[in-house]
């Protein structure tokens, strides 16, 4: 048997890490919609979630180093954990910059990016427990790809809005840097889904 009781530990750890994504995206969405004066506590809470994610990633790495048998290739488990961590890092950076730069109102379309990120997090969290039957997860990586394409389109529209004549150049650059982190988080969700698809191909 390839799947052993010890091997199932990775499914639980990856599922817990993915649940963190749901908490993080919810906080980020709340932060974007909040008054600038109310954002710092939300950013601190998001940073705590990101720290929890770091601890889970560390636990996964320790488990990898101490396990003789894993449910699938070690490099794929490591890649999944790393991609989940990447998403959290981009969102944590976005929240931190939004506070440091004192961003006012976010440009039109940012709410759509938040919806995309929240949906991607929910999909990822609901799909990670299915890694034991990874071949059933094709709808997951297909929808994540569609969400990332939507995020790209929205990001381009936001940039077009930001660079319209008459805007304050410094504010435009600061806002662009924060919004770029949102788009990078969407990209990271797609990269995570690509790893799941790679595992499915290997296991088929």
Backbone as CSV, one residue per row, in Angstrom:
resi,resn,N_x,N_y,N_z,CA_x,CA_y,CA_z,C_x,C_y,C_z
1,UNK,0.848,-1.193,0.000,0.000,0.000,0.000,0.885,1.244,0.000
2,UNK,0.593,2.174,-0.905,1.385,3.393,-0.950,0.971,4.367,0.157
3,UNK,-0.344,4.375,0.455,-0.837,5.282,1.471,-0.761,4.592,2.826
4,UNK,-0.049,5.194,3.749,0.129,4.626,5.077,-0.502,5.566,6.094
5,UNK,-0.779,5.079,7.314,-1.322,5.972,8.331,-0.456,7.200,8.539
6,UNK,0.868,7.013,8.509,1.759,8.149,8.688,1.622,9.115,7.524
7,UNK,1.428,8.589,6.313,1.334,9.439,5.145,0.128,10.351,5.165
8,UNK,-0.964,9.914,5.796,-2.170,10.738,5.812,-1.977,12.017,6.618
9,UNK,-0.954,12.094,7.408,-0.655,13.301,8.183,-0.495,14.506,7.260
10,UNK,0.065,14.295,6.080,0.277,15.403,5.156,-1.038,15.985,4.654
11,UNK,-2.031,15.137,4.434,-3.327,15.641,3.989,-3.916,16.585,5.034
12,UNK,-3.809,16.208,6.302,-4.344,17.040,7.381,-3.600,18.372,7.470
13,UNK,-2.290,18.325,7.362,-1.490,19.542,7.467,-1.759,20.490,6.298
14,UNK,-1.835,19.946,5.091,-2.108,20.780,3.920,-3.521,21.358,3.978
15,UNK,-4.461,20.566,4.485,-5.834,21.071,4.639,-5.879,22.216,5.640
16,UNK,-5.133,22.077,6.742,-5.083,23.154,7.738,-4.449,24.411,7.143
17,UNK,-3.388,24.225,6.372,-2.732,25.370,5.742,-3.674,26.077,4.779
18,UNK,-4.458,25.302,4.046,-5.401,25.896,3.091,-6.528,26.634,3.809
19,UNK,-6.944,26.138,4.963,-7.983,26.847,5.731,-7.493,28.242,6.124
20,UNK,-6.200,28.375,6.353,-5.623,29.675,6.674,-5.845,30.679,5.552
21,UNK,-5.867,30.182,4.320,-6.078,31.063,3.171,-7.463,31.710,3.230
22,UNK,-8.448,30.948,3.683,-9.808,31.483,3.792,-9.844,32.608,4.821
23,UNK,-9.198,32.386,5.954,-9.148,33.432,6.988,-8.429,34.670,6.474
24,UNK,-7.324,34.462,5.774,-6.525,35.583,5.290,-7.261,36.408,4.241
25,UNK,-7.909,35.743,3.292,-8.612,36.491,2.254,-9.802,37.259,2.834
26,UNK,-10.474,36.675,3.823,-11.593,37.372,4.456,-11.110,38.647,5.149
27,UNK,-9.972,38.549,5.834,-9.405,39.724,6.496,-8.960,40.772,5.482
28,UNK,-8.353,40.321,4.393,-7.897,41.259,3.370,-9.073,41.981,2.737
29,UNK,-10.132,41.238,2.470,-11.336,41.855,1.890,-11.912,42.905,2.836
30,UNK,-11.925,42.580,4.129,-12.430,43.527,5.123,-11.532,44.755,5.195
31,UNK,-10.226,44.534,5.121,-9.272,45.649,5.178,-9.455,46.608,4.000
32,UNK,-9.626,46.064,2.811,-9.783,46.890,1.609,-11.034,47.753,1.709
33,UNK,-12.097,47.206,2.287,-13.356,47.932,2.385,-13.390,48.902,3.566
34,UNK,-12.433,48.759,4.496,-12.462,49.534,5.733,-11.981,50.966,5.529
35,UNK,-12.346,51.797,6.478,-11.772,53.137,6.541,-10.278,53.006,6.820
36,UNK,-9.452,53.844,6.181,-7.996,53.729,6.375,-7.568,53.713,7.847
37,UNK,-8.269,54.447,8.703,-7.908,54.496,10.117,-8.178,53.176,10.836
38,UNK,-8.985,52.300,10.226,-9.360,51.040,10.872,-8.581,49.844,10.318
39,UNK,-7.615,50.103,9.457,-6.955,48.999,8.763,-5.823,48.346,9.558
40,UNK,-5.161,49.092,10.405,-3.988,48.530,11.082,-4.309,47.287,11.912
41,UNK,-5.387,47.279,12.720,-5.703,46.051,13.473,-5.989,44.863,12.563
42,UNK,-6.612,45.118,11.420,-6.897,44.037,10.473,-5.604,43.498,9.871
43,UNK,-4.678,44.414,9.570,-3.381,43.984,9.032,-2.625,43.151,10.056
44,UNK,-2.722,43.509,11.323,-2.052,42.739,12.378,-2.656,41.342,12.496
45,UNK,-3.990,41.272,12.391,-4.645,39.960,12.451,-4.245,39.103,11.255
46,UNK,-4.153,39.727,10.089,-3.737,38.979,8.901,-2.299,38.492,9.060
47,UNK,-1.453,39.321,9.655,-0.060,38.910,9.870,0.007,37.706,10.815
48,UNK,-0.879,37.654,11.789,-0.926,36.497,12.696,-1.309,35.234,11.940
49,UNK,-2.259,35.365,11.013,-2.657,34.229,10.185,-1.470,33.780,9.322
50,UNK,-0.756,34.746,8.766,0.420,34.421,7.949,1.468,33.709,8.796
51,UNK,1.634,34.132,10.043,2.601,33.483,10.947,2.172,32.042,11.237
52,UNK,0.875,31.829,11.427,0.370,30.464,11.617,0.678,29.608,10.386
53,UNK,0.547,30.230,9.208,0.882,29.520,7.979,2.344,29.140,7.932
54,UNK,3.212,30.041,8.377,4.649,29.731,8.424,4.919,28.529,9.325
55,UNK,4.223,28.482,10.456,4.416,27.368,11.391,3.944,26.050,10.774
56,UNK,2.835,26.091,10.055,2.347,24.880,9.391,3.309,24.431,8.297
57,UNK,3.839,25.385,7.548,4.826,25.043,6.518,6.046,24.386,7.151
58,UNK,6.491,24.939,8.257,7.638,24.363,8.966,7.331,22.939,9.432
59,UNK,6.124,22.735,9.956,5.734,21.397,10.410,5.724,20.408,9.255
60,UNK,5.235,20.843,8.101,5.217,19.971,6.916,6.631,19.597,6.512
61,UNK,7.546,20.562,6.549,8.928,20.277,6.178,9.577,19.297,7.160
62,UNK,9.302,19.479,8.443,9.840,18.558,9.458,9.291,17.160,9.230
63,UNK,7.998,17.080,8.957,7.361,15.788,8.705,7.960,15.115,7.468
64,UNK,8.239,15.904,6.449,8.850,15.358,5.234,10.210,14.751,5.533
65,UNK,10.982,15.467,6.339,12.342,15.016,6.646,12.375,13.788,7.546
66,UNK,11.255,13.514,8.220,11.244,12.379,9.156,10.399,11.211,8.667
67,UNK,9.843,11.331,7.450,8.964,10.273,6.934,9.670,9.466,5.854
68,UNK,9.606,8.162,5.975,10.170,7.284,4.952,9.215,7.116,3.779
69,UNK,7.915,7.158,4.086,6.898,6.963,3.056,5.996,8.185,3.036
70,UNK,5.743,8.731,1.854,4.848,9.883,1.707,3.753,9.538,0.704
71,UNK,2.595,10.198,0.804,1.473,9.837,-0.072,1.738,10.113,-1.545
72,UNK,2.582,11.109,-1.842,3.054,11.336,-3.202,4.421,11.987,-3.123
73,UNK,5.014,12.305,-4.262,6.411,12.735,-4.291,6.700,13.867,-3.306
74,UNK,7.844,13.750,-2.661,8.222,14.731,-1.648,8.276,16.145,-2.207
75,UNK,8.849,16.266,-3.428,8.974,17.609,-3.996,7.607,18.237,-4.272
76,UNK,6.593,17.411,-4.534,5.250,17.939,-4.772,4.595,18.399,-3.476
77,UNK,4.816,17.659,-2.406,4.309,18.095,-1.099,4.973,19.404,-0.704
78,UNK,6.286,19.461,-0.902,7.022,20.683,-0.589,6.525,21.850,-1.436
79,UNK,6.277,21.596,-2.719,5.802,22.649,-3.616,4.418,23.139,-3.202
80,UNK,3.534,22.228,-2.830,2.191,22.637,-2.388,2.269,23.539,-1.164
81,UNK,3.055,23.119,-0.185,3.210,23.924,1.029,3.792,25.291,0.697
82,UNK,4.762,25.321,-0.200,5.411,26.578,-0.571,4.445,27.514,-1.294
83,UNK,3.607,26.960,-2.173,2.663,27.799,-2.918,1.588,28.376,-1.997
84,UNK,1.119,27.580,-1.038,0.175,28.107,-0.050,0.820,29.252,0.720
85,UNK,2.072,29.056,1.091,2.810,30.088,1.812,2.981,31.341,0.963
86,UNK,3.207,31.166,-0.331,3.356,32.318,-1.236,2.096,33.181,-1.239
87,UNK,0.932,32.527,-1.329,-0.329,33.283,-1.342,-0.441,34.128,-0.076
88,UNK,-0.167,33.510,1.060,-0.240,34.230,2.327,0.739,35.392,2.369
89,UNK,1.938,35.174,1.862,2.954,36.230,1.873,2.521,37.439,1.047
90,UNK,1.952,37.188,-0.131,1.513,38.305,-0.975,0.391,39.095,-0.298
91,UNK,-0.544,38.398,0.333,-1.651,39.082,0.995,-1.172,39.849,2.222
92,UNK,-0.245,39.255,2.962,0.312,39.923,4.131,1.055,41.189,3.713
93,UNK,1.820,41.101,2.637,2.535,42.273,2.122,1.561,43.354,1.681
94,UNK,0.503,42.966,0.990,-0.495,43.932,0.536,-1.116,44.678,1.717
95,UNK,-1.480,43.937,2.748,-2.099,44.562,3.921,-1.122,45.510,4.603
96,UNK,0.114,45.076,4.737,1.133,45.903,5.381,1.360,47.199,4.606
97,UNK,1.471,47.093,3.289,1.701,48.272,2.462,0.504,49.211,2.475
98,UNK,-0.700,48.649,2.494,-1.899,49.493,2.522,-1.899,50.385,3.761
99,UNK,-1.416,49.830,4.877,-1.331,50.607,6.119,-0.173,51.597,6.052
100,UNK,1.008,51.124,5.653,2.190,51.987,5.623,2.041,53.152,4.651
101,UNK,1.425,52.876,3.511,1.257,53.909,2.487,0.021,54.786,2.711
102,UNK,-0.773,54.418,3.729,-1.995,55.167,4.036,-2.888,55.301,2.797
103,UNK,-3.101,54.174,2.154,-3.954,54.174,0.958,-5.350,54.636,1.345
104,UNK,-5.920,55.505,0.545,-7.275,55.975,0.812,-8.291,54.990,0.272
105,UNK,-9.114,55.433,-0.649,-10.082,54.542,-1.281,-9.426,53.777,-2.409
106,UNK,-9.608,52.467,-2.419,-9.040,51.654,-3.491,-9.813,51.890,-4.788
107,UNK,-9.144,51.750,-5.937,-9.791,52.025,-7.222,-10.899,51.029,-7.539
108,UNK,-11.831,51.428,-8.414,-12.894,50.519,-8.842,-12.306,49.218,-9.408
109,UNK,-12.907,48.121,-9.054,-12.427,46.816,-9.504,-11.687,46.054,-8.420
110,UNK,-11.209,46.770,-7.399,-10.496,46.088,-6.317,-11.413,45.118,-5.589
111,UNK,-12.692,45.485,-5.466,-13.647,44.591,-4.817,-13.804,43.286,-5.598
112,UNK,-13.668,43.373,-6.925,-13.749,42.158,-7.753,-12.526,41.281,-7.488
113,UNK,-11.358,41.902,-7.380,-10.150,41.130,-7.049,-10.312,40.431,-5.700
114,UNK,-10.920,41.098,-4.737,-11.142,40.488,-3.431,-12.084,39.285,-3.548
115,UNK,-13.125,39.443,-4.363,-14.052,38.327,-4.569,-13.333,37.140,-5.194
116,UNK,-12.466,37.414,-6.172,-11.701,36.357,-6.828,-10.801,35.636,-5.826
117,UNK,-10.103,36.405,-4.996,-9.193,35.799,-4.020,-9.961,34.969,-2.992
118,UNK,-11.105,35.486,-2.543,-11.903,34.730,-1.566,-12.420,33.426,-2.163
119,UNK,-12.864,33.483,-3.401,-13.357,32.274,-4.066,-12.219,31.269,-4.260
120,UNK,-11.059,31.756,-4.667,-9.910,30.865,-4.860,-9.512,30.201,-3.544
121,UNK,-9.567,30.954,-2.456,-9.229,30.390,-1.141,-10.235,29.323,-0.729
122,UNK,-11.521,29.604,-0.946,-12.553,28.624,-0.591,-12.397,27.346,-1.405
123,UNK,-12.120,27.503,-2.692,-11.914,26.332,-3.551,-10.719,25.505,-3.077
124,UNK,-9.629,26.197,-2.752,-8.414,25.504,-2.327,-8.653,24.766,-1.019
125,UNK,-9.304,25.436,-0.081,-9.561,24.806,1.218,-10.472,23.589,1.084
126,UNK,-11.461,23.683,0.210,-12.388,22.554,0.048,-11.763,21.416,-0.757
127,UNK,-10.723,21.719,-1.525,-10.112,20.705,-2.384,-8.958,19.959,-1.727
128,UNK,-8.258,20.588,-0.798,-7.097,19.936,-0.192,-7.430,18.594,0.463
129,UNK,-8.579,18.453,1.156,-8.897,17.134,1.699,-9.068,16.077,0.614
130,UNK,-9.294,16.498,-0.635,-9.458,15.558,-1.729,-8.170,15.087,-2.352
131,UNK,-7.040,15.487,-1.786,-5.751,15.080,-2.355,-5.562,13.565,-2.351
132,UNK,-6.247,12.884,-1.452,-6.147,11.422,-1.425,-6.706,10.805,-2.702
133,UNK,-7.621,11.547,-3.362,-8.158,11.109,-4.657,-7.976,12.259,-5.641
134,UNK,-6.714,12.571,-5.883,-6.381,13.797,-6.613,-6.956,13.827,-8.026
135,UNK,-7.237,12.662,-8.588,-7.803,12.624,-9.930,-9.189,13.229,-10.025
136,UNK,-9.855,13.387,-8.868,-11.201,13.977,-8.857,-11.175,15.498,-8.781
137,UNK,-9.977,16.086,-8.761,-9.859,17.518,-8.517,-9.741,18.361,-9.781
138,UNK,-10.003,17.783,-10.943,-9.886,18.562,-12.182,-10.747,19.822,-12.166
139,UNK,-12.000,19.787,-11.675,-12.787,21.029,-11.629,-12.113,22.127,-10.814
140,UNK,-11.330,21.723,-9.811,-10.628,22.695,-8.974,-9.631,23.505,-9.786
141,UNK,-8.720,22.815,-10.483,-7.692,23.590,-11.181,-8.248,24.317,-12.407
142,UNK,-9.328,23.822,-12.968,-9.955,24.537,-14.089,-10.551,25.858,-13.604
143,UNK,-11.291,25.825,-12.483,-11.904,27.067,-11.993,-10.855,28.045,-11.478
144,UNK,-9.824,27.535,-10.830,-8.754,28.424,-10.368,-8.115,29.145,-11.548
145,UNK,-7.902,28.424,-12.647,-7.349,29.043,-13.850,-8.268,30.145,-14.374
146,UNK,-9.565,29.881,-14.365,-10.534,30.879,-14.820,-10.527,32.107,-13.912
147,UNK,-10.403,31.874,-12.613,-10.352,32.988,-11.667,-9.098,33.831,-11.871
148,UNK,-7.983,33.170,-12.146,-6.741,33.921,-12.371,-6.841,34.762,-13.629
149,UNK,-7.477,34.226,-14.668,-7.683,35.002,-15.893,-8.555,36.225,-15.612
150,UNK,-9.585,36.036,-14.782,-10.437,37.165,-14.420,-9.634,38.209,-13.645
151,UNK,-8.793,37.739,-12.734,-7.960,38.669,-11.959,-7.042,39.469,-12.873
152,UNK,-6.478,38.830,-13.888,-5.619,39.540,-14.842,-6.392,40.644,-15.553
153,UNK,-7.596,40.313,-16.005,-8.403,41.309,-16.725,-8.746,42.497,-15.822
154,UNK,-9.144,42.200,-14.596,-9.512,43.267,-13.662,-8.293,44.117,-13.321
155,UNK,-7.163,43.471,-13.124,-5.926,44.184,-12.796,-5.567,45.174,-13.905
156,UNK,-5.709,44.758,-15.153,-5.407,45.662,-16.263,-6.355,46.859,-16.279
157,UNK,-7.625,46.621,-15.964,-8.585,47.727,-15.921,-8.263,48.692,-14.773
158,UNK,-7.836,48.129,-13.660,-7.444,48.978,-12.524,-6.246,49.847,-12.898
159,UNK,-5.267,49.249,-13.560,-4.107,50.028,-13.997,-4.524,51.146,-14.942
160,UNK,-5.410,50.842,-15.862,-5.879,51.864,-16.805,-6.536,53.013,-16.050
161,UNK,-7.314,52.681,-15.019,-7.970,53.717,-14.214,-6.924,54.541,-13.457
162,UNK,-5.948,53.869,-12.855,-4.937,54.574,-12.064,-4.131,55.557,-12.899
163,UNK,-3.841,55.175,-14.142,-2.970,56.005,-14.972,-3.726,56.995,-15.852
164,UNK,-5.000,57.213,-15.535,-5.728,58.269,-16.236,-5.113,59.620,-15.886
165,UNK,-5.119,60.572,-16.819,-4.514,61.891,-16.563,-5.151,62.580,-15.355
166,UNK,-4.319,63.302,-14.630,-4.823,64.102,-13.519,-4.603,63.503,-12.148
167,UNK,-4.178,62.238,-12.078,-3.968,61.611,-10.781,-2.657,62.046,-10.144
168,UNK,-2.614,61.975,-8.810,-1.382,62.274,-8.093,-0.390,61.136,-8.321
169,UNK,0.766,61.462,-8.880,1.716,60.434,-9.307,2.160,59.540,-8.153
170,UNK,2.432,60.126,-6.999,2.902,59.337,-5.858,1.811,58.399,-5.358
171,UNK,0.589,58.907,-5.264,-0.518,58.069,-4.812,-0.790,56.930,-5.803
172,UNK,-0.657,57.245,-7.084,-0.850,56.221,-8.113,0.161,55.098,-7.933
173,UNK,1.420,55.453,-7.734,2.474,54.437,-7.597,2.280,53.603,-6.336
174,UNK,1.889,54.239,-5.240,1.668,53.497,-3.995,0.491,52.530,-4.135
175,UNK,-0.595,53.024,-4.712,-1.768,52.164,-4.891,-1.463,51.016,-5.844
176,UNK,-0.736,51.317,-6.914,-0.361,50.273,-7.881,0.435,49.172,-7.202
177,UNK,1.356,49.532,-6.312,2.183,48.520,-5.651,1.346,47.593,-4.784
178,UNK,0.329,48.154,-4.112,-0.535,47.320,-3.272,-1.410,46.413,-4.137
179,UNK,-2.029,46.983,-5.163,-2.911,46.202,-6.027,-2.127,45.095,-6.742
180,UNK,-0.865,45.367,-7.049,-0.039,44.346,-7.687,0.114,43.116,-6.802
181,UNK,0.171,43.326,-5.486,0.264,42.190,-4.559,-1.005,41.337,-4.617
182,UNK,-2.163,41.985,-4.814,-3.401,41.221,-4.970,-3.322,40.313,-6.197
183,UNK,-2.823,40.896,-7.283,-2.732,40.133,-8.534,-1.714,39.003,-8.406
184,UNK,-0.619,39.256,-7.701,0.382,38.214,-7.481,-0.188,37.078,-6.632
185,UNK,-1.068,37.414,-5.695,-1.724,36.371,-4.891,-2.603,35.503,-5.773
186,UNK,-3.306,36.128,-6.724,-4.130,35.354,-7.660,-3.251,34.437,-8.510
187,UNK,-2.106,34.951,-8.959,-1.161,34.125,-9.712,-0.696,32.939,-8.874
188,UNK,-0.415,33.195,-7.600,0.083,32.138,-6.722,-0.962,31.044,-6.517
189,UNK,-2.235,31.424,-6.484,-3.293,30.415,-6.407,-3.251,29.512,-7.645
190,UNK,-3.023,30.114,-8.804,-2.945,29.315,-10.025,-1.731,28.389,-9.986
191,UNK,-0.598,28.877,-9.498,0.593,28.037,-9.398,0.362,26.861,-8.449
192,UNK,-0.382,27.124,-7.373,-0.747,26.062,-6.438,-1.596,24.997,-7.153
193,UNK,-2.575,25.465,-7.919,-3.433,24.531,-8.652,-2.645,23.751,-9.690
194,UNK,-1.623,24.380,-10.273,-0.764,23.682,-11.239,-0.043,22.503,-10.583
195,UNK,0.365,22.686,-9.330,1.027,21.594,-8.604,0.048,20.443,-8.394
196,UNK,-1.183,20.777,-8.028,-2.210,19.734,-7.846,-2.424,18.980,-9.156
197,UNK,-2.466,19.700,-10.266,-2.647,19.048,-11.567,-1.445,18.148,-11.888
198,UNK,-0.248,18.612,-11.568,0.957,17.805,-11.794,0.888,16.505,-10.998
199,UNK,0.444,16.592,-9.753,0.296,15.399,-8.927,-0.712,14.441,-9.540
200,UNK,-1.823,14.996,-10.028,-2.865,14.165,-10.642,-2.330,13.406,-11.851
201,UNK,-1.516,14.075,-12.661,-0.934,13.424,-13.825,-0.017,12.286,-13.414
202,UNK,0.789,12.524,-12.376,1.705,11.487,-11.899,0.953,10.300,-11.301
203,UNK,-0.161,10.579,-10.654,-0.884,9.521,-9.960,-1.858,8.768,-10.867
204,UNK,-2.075,9.285,-12.089,-3.056,8.651,-12.989,-2.487,7.372,-13.611
